[in-house]
Every structure is written in C-alpha cells, then in structure tokens.
Tab-separated table of C-alpha atoms and ligand atoms in Angstrom:
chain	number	residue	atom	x	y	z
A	1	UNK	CA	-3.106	26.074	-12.074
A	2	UNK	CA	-3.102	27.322	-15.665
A	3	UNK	CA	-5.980	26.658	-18.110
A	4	UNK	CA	-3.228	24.509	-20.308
A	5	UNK	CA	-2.499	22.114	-17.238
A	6	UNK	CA	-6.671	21.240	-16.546
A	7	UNK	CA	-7.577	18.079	-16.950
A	8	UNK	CA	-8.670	17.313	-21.056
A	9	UNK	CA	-11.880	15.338	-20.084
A	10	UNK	CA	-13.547	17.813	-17.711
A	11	UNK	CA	-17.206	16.888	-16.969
A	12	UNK	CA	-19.095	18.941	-14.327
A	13	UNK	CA	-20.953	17.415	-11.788
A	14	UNK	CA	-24.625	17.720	-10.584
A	15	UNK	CA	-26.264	18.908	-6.783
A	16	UNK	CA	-23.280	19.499	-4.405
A	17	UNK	CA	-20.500	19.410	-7.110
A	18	UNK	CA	-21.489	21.793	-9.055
A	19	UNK	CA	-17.977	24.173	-8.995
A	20	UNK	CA	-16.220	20.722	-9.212
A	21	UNK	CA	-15.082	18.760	-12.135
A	22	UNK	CA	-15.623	15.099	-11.822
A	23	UNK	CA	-12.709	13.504	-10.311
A	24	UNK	CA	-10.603	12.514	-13.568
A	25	UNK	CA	-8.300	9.601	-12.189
A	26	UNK	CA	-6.295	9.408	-15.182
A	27	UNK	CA	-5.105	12.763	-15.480
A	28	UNK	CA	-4.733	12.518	-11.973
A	29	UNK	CA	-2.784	9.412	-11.920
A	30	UNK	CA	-0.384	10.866	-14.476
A	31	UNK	CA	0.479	14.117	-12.204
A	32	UNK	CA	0.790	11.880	-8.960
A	33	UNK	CA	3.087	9.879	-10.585
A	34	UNK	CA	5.348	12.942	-11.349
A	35	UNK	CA	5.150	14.685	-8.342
A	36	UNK	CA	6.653	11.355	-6.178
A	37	UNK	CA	8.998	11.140	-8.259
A	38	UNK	CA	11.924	13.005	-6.120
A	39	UNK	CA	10.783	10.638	-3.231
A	40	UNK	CA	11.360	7.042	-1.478
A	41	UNK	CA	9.362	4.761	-2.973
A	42	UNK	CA	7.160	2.621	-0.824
A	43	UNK	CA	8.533	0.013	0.670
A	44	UNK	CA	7.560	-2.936	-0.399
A	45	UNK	CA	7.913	-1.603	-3.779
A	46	UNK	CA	11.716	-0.651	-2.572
A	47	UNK	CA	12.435	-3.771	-1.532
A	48	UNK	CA	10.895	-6.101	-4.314
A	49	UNK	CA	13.221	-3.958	-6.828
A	50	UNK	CA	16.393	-4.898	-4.080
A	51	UNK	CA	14.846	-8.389	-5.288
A	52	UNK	CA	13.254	-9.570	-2.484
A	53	UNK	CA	10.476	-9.752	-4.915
A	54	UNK	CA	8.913	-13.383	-4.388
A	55	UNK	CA	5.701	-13.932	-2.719
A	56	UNK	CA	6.885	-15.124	0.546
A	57	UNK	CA	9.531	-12.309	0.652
A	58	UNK	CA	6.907	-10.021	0.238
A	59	UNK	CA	4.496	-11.608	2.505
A	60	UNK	CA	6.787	-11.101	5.208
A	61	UNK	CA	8.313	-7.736	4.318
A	62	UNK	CA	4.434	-6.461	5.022
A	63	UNK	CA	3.990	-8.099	7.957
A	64	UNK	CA	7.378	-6.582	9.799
A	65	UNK	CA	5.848	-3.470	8.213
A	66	UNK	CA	2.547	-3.469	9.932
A	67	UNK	CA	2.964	-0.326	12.468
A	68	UNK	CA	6.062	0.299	11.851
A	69	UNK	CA	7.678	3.745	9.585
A	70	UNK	CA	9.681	2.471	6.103
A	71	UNK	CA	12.906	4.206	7.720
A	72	UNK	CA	12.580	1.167	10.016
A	73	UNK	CA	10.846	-1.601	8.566
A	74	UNK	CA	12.699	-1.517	5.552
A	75	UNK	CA	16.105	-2.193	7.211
A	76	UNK	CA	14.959	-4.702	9.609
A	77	UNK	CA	13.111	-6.853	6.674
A	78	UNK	CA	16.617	-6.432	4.753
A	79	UNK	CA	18.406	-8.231	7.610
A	80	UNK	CA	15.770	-11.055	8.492
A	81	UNK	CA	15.684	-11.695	4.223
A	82	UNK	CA	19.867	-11.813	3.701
A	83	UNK	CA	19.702	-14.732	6.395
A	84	UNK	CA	16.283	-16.639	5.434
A	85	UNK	CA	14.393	-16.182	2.830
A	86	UNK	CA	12.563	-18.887	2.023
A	87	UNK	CA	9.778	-20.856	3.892
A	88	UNK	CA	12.282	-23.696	4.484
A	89	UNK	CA	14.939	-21.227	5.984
A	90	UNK	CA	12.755	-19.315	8.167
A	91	UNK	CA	11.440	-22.461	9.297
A	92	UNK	CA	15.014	-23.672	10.424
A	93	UNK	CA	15.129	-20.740	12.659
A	94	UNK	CA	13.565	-20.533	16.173
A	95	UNK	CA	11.038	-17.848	17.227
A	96	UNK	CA	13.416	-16.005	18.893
A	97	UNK	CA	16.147	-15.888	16.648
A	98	UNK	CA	13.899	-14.273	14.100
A	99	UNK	CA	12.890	-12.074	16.728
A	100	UNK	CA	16.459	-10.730	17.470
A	101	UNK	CA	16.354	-10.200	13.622
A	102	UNK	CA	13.622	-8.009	13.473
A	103	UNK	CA	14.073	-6.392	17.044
A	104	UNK	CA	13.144	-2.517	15.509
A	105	UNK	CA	9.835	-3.646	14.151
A	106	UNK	CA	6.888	-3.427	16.459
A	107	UNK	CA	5.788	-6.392	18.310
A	108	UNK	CA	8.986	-8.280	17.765
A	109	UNK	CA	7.745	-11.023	19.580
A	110	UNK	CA	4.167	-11.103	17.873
A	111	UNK	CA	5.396	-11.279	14.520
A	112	UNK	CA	8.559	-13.518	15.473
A	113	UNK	CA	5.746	-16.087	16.261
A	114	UNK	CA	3.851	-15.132	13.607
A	115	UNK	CA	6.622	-15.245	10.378
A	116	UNK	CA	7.467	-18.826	11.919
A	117	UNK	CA	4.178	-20.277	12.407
A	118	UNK	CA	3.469	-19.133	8.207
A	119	UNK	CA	6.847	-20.598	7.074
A	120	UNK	CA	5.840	-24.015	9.103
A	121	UNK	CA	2.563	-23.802	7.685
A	122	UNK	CA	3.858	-23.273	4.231
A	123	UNK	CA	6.426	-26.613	4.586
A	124	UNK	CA	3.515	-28.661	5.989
A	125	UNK	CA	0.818	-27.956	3.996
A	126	UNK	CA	2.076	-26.323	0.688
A	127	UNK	CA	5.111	-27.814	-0.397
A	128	UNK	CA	7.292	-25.395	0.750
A	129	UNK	CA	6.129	-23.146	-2.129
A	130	UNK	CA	3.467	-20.364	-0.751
A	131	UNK	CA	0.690	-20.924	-3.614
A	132	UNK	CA	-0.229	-17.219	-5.000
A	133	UNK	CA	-3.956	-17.343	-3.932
A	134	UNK	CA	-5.901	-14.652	-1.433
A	135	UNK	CA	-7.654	-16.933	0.483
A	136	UNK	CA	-4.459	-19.159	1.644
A	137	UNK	CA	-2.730	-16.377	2.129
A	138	UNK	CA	-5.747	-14.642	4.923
A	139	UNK	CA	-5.623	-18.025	6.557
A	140	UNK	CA	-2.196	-17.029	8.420
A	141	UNK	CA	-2.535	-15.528	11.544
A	142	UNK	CA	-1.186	-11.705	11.399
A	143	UNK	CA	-1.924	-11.629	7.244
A	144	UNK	CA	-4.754	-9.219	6.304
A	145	UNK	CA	-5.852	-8.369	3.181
A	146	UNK	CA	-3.929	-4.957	3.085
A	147	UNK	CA	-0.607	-7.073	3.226
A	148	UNK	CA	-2.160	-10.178	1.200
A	149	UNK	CA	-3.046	-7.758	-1.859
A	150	UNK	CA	-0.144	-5.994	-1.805
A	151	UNK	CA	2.007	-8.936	-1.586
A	152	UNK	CA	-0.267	-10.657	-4.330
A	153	UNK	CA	0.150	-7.623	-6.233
A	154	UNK	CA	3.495	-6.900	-6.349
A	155	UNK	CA	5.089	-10.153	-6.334
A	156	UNK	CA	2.610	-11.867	-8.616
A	157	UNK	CA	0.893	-8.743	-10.598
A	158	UNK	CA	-2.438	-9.446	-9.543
A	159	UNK	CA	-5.058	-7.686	-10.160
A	160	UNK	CA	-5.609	-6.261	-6.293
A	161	UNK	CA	-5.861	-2.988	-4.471
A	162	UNK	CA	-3.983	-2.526	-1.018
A	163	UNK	CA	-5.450	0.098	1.698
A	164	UNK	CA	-3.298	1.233	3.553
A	165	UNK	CA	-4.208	4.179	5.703
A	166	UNK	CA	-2.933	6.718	2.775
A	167	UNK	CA	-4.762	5.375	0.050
A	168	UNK	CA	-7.694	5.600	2.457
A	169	UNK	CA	-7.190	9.091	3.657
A	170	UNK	CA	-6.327	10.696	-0.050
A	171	UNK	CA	-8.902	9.119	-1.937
A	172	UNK	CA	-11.828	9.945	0.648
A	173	UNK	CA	-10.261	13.717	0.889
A	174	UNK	CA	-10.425	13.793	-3.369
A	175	UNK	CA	-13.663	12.695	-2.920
A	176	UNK	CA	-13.214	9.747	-5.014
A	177	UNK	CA	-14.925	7.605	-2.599
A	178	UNK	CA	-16.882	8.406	0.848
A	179	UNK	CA	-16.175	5.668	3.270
A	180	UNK	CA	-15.289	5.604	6.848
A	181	UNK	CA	-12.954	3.064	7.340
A	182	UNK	CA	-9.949	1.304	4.297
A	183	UNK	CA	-12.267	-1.869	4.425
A	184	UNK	CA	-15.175	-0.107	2.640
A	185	UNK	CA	-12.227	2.245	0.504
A	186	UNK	CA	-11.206	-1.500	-0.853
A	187	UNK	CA	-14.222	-2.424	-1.844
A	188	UNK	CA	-15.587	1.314	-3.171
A	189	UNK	CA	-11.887	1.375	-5.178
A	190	UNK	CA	-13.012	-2.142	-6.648
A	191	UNK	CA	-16.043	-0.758	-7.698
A	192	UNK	CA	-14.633	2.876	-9.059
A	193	UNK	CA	-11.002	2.260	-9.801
A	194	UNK	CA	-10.058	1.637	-13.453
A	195	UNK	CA	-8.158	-1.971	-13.456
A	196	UNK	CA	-5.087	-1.047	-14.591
A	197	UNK	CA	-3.884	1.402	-11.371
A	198	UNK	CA	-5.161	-1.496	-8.753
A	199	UNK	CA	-1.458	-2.319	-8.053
A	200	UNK	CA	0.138	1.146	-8.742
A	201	UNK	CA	-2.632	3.320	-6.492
A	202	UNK	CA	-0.602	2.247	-3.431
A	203	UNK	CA	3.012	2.631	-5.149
A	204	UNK	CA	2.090	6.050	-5.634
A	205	UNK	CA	-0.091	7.145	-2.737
A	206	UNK	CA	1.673	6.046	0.229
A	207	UNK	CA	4.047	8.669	-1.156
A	208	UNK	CA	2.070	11.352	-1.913
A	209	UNK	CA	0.788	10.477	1.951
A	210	UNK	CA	3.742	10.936	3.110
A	211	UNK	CA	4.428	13.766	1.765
A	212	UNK	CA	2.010	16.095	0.071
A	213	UNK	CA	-1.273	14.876	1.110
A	214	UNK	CA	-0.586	14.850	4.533
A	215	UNK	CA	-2.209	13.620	7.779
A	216	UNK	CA	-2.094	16.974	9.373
A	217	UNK	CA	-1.824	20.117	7.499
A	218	UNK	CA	-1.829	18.557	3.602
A	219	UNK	CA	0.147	21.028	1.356
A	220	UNK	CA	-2.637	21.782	-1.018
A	221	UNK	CA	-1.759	25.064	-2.341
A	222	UNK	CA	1.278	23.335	-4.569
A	223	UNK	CA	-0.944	19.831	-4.747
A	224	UNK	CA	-0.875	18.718	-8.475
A	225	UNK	CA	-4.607	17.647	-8.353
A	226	UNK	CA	-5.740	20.631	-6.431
A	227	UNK	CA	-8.128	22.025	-9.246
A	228	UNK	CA	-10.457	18.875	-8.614
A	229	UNK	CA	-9.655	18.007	-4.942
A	230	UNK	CA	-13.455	18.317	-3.019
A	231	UNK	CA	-10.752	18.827	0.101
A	232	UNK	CA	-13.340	16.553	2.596
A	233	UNK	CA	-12.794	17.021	5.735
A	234	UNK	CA	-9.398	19.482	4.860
B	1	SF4	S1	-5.632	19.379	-2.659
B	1	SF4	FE1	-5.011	19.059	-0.536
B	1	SF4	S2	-6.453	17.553	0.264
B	1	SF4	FE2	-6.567	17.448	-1.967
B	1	SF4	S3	-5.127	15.848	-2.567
B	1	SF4	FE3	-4.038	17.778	-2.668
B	1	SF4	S4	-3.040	17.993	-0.670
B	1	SF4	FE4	-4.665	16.434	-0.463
C-alpha cells in the first residue's frame, strides 16, 4: 500500500496495538465498497432490487436462505415469490405445495411449515399486513434476529445490523470487535458501528466474505484494508 492510499485520520493505538492504526471504519467502508464491486451482491439485497422488496418478501427470502448458498437460495425464493407473494397468497397454499416450491433450500419441509404458519399468523392476527416491528417479527417460529434485521433493514430502512457469519468473522479478524459468537458481534457493532453503515455492513461484507476475506485462506496480500487489519486469528 502506498503512503497516498493510508487512511487520512490515522491515530495509533496504545499496549498491544502499538504498530497498528486504529481501525478507521470509514476509510475502510469506502475501499470495501469498491473492491465488491465486480461481484454478486448479497442476496437479499439482489432480490429486493428484482423488487421483491416488501417486508414479507424479504422475511421469507431470509428464511429459504438460512443454510443454504445464494447460487441456490436465490432461485428457489424467485420461484416461491412469482406464485405467492403476499401473506394472503402464501396462506392459500398448502405446506406442501410451498415445499415443492422451495425443494433446493435446506429443510424444505421445516421451512414449508414454517413460511405457512407466518403467513397464517400474519392474516389472523395482523391484518394481512406484516407490521414493520422487531419484536412481531422474532415471535415467528424459524425468524431470528439475523433475518428480522435484515429484513427490517432492507425493506423498511431501519436502523439495524444483520450478523451473518461474514460480518462476524471479518469484523472480529479486523479487530473491530472481539467476540466469540455473531450474537455478541450484534450487540459490540451496536455499540462501535457508526449509524449510518448498520444496513450497508452486511450488503458489503457478505461479499467481501465470500470472496476476499475468506473462511479459509483470506487473500490478504491484495486486501484493500490490509494496512490496519490486526489479522486475529489469520
Ligand atoms: S487483511 Fe486478511 S484478514 Fe484482514 S480483512 Fe483483509 S483478507 Fe481479511
């Protein structure tokens, strides 16, 4: 990395840091968002701008995701969303028609059940409208709050960070945070993260993931944030 490319507002750390600049997310941010550029977007980010984009589409589209790679998720929550995609029309369908929709997923069955029991839900206690609030939303069975936030995120722009096990594993390596499982990196990035990336820190991580920042073997001698990576655990 060239002197010109360093981040502007270096600041140098105390005890263990003290070869490492503090961890400047904004600069960061900006050179994450470059380096995806050339790659698939995440997918429920790829599928809201198809415009499956409402809350309940979005809902769903995370819970056929759960386990399951974007090659196949996206697809699958494509075809279930062209024949129902509102509470009222998944509710018309039977468990097991949904499940022949979304056969590729993982646990067909499970979330079959699961996708019918929230659109009945939704129709008998809601109005047929799924009201954009966490706490509904973690009431249905198979909904945590890596799928609630991101759903209430990018459907609704709500202020709310989604963990998924790439935003856990990159943010821990930076050493942005220190926690051991994405329950705690949720509540540390609520505590560190600056407001305005709470949506867009997944959109651009599960990328960089997937691609740079690796599970195995992370390509750090071309990563764009190198120069202030602590590399935990690398
Ligand atoms: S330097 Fe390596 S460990 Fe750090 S973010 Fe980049 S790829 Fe990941």
């Amino acid at each position: 990395m060239t002197h010109a490319n360093l981040p502007s507002r270096l600041s140098w750390g105390r005890d263990r840091l003290k070869l490492m600049p503090t961890f400047d997310i904004d600069w960061a941010i900006a050179q994450i968002r470059e380096a995806v550029n050339p790659y698939p977007k995440a997918a429920m980010f790829a599928i809201a701008q198809e415009g499956y984009n409402s809350l309940f589409e979005q809902l769903i589209a995370c819970l056929i995701s759960i386990r399951t790679y974007d090659e196949v998720s996206l697809p699958v929550a494509r075809r279930l969303l062209q024949q129902a995609n509102t509470p009222a029309a998944i509710a018309q369908l039977t468990p097991k028609q949904i499940e022949s929709l979304i056969g590729e997923s993982t646990y067909p069955e499970q979330k079959a059940r699961q996708i019918h029991a929230i659109a009945e839900q939704i129709m008998a206690h809601h109005n047929g409208e799924l009201p954009a609030d966490l706490t509904t939303l973690l009431t249905f069975k198979g909904v945590g709050s890596k799928c609630a936030h991101l759903a209430l995120g990018v459907a609704c722009n709500l202020p709310f960070i989604s963990v998924d096990i790439h935003v856990h594993r990159v943010t821990n390596r930076w050493g942005y945070v220190q926690t051991k499982t994405p329950e705690k990196t949720t509540l540390a990035l609520e505590a560190t993260l600056p407001l305005p990336y709470w949506i867009e820190i997944n959109q651009l991580l599960v990328p960089f993931g997937k691609h740079i920042c690796t599970g195995k073997q992370p390509h750090c001698a071309t990563c764009p944030v190198e120069s202030m990576c602590q590399k935990i655990g690398v």
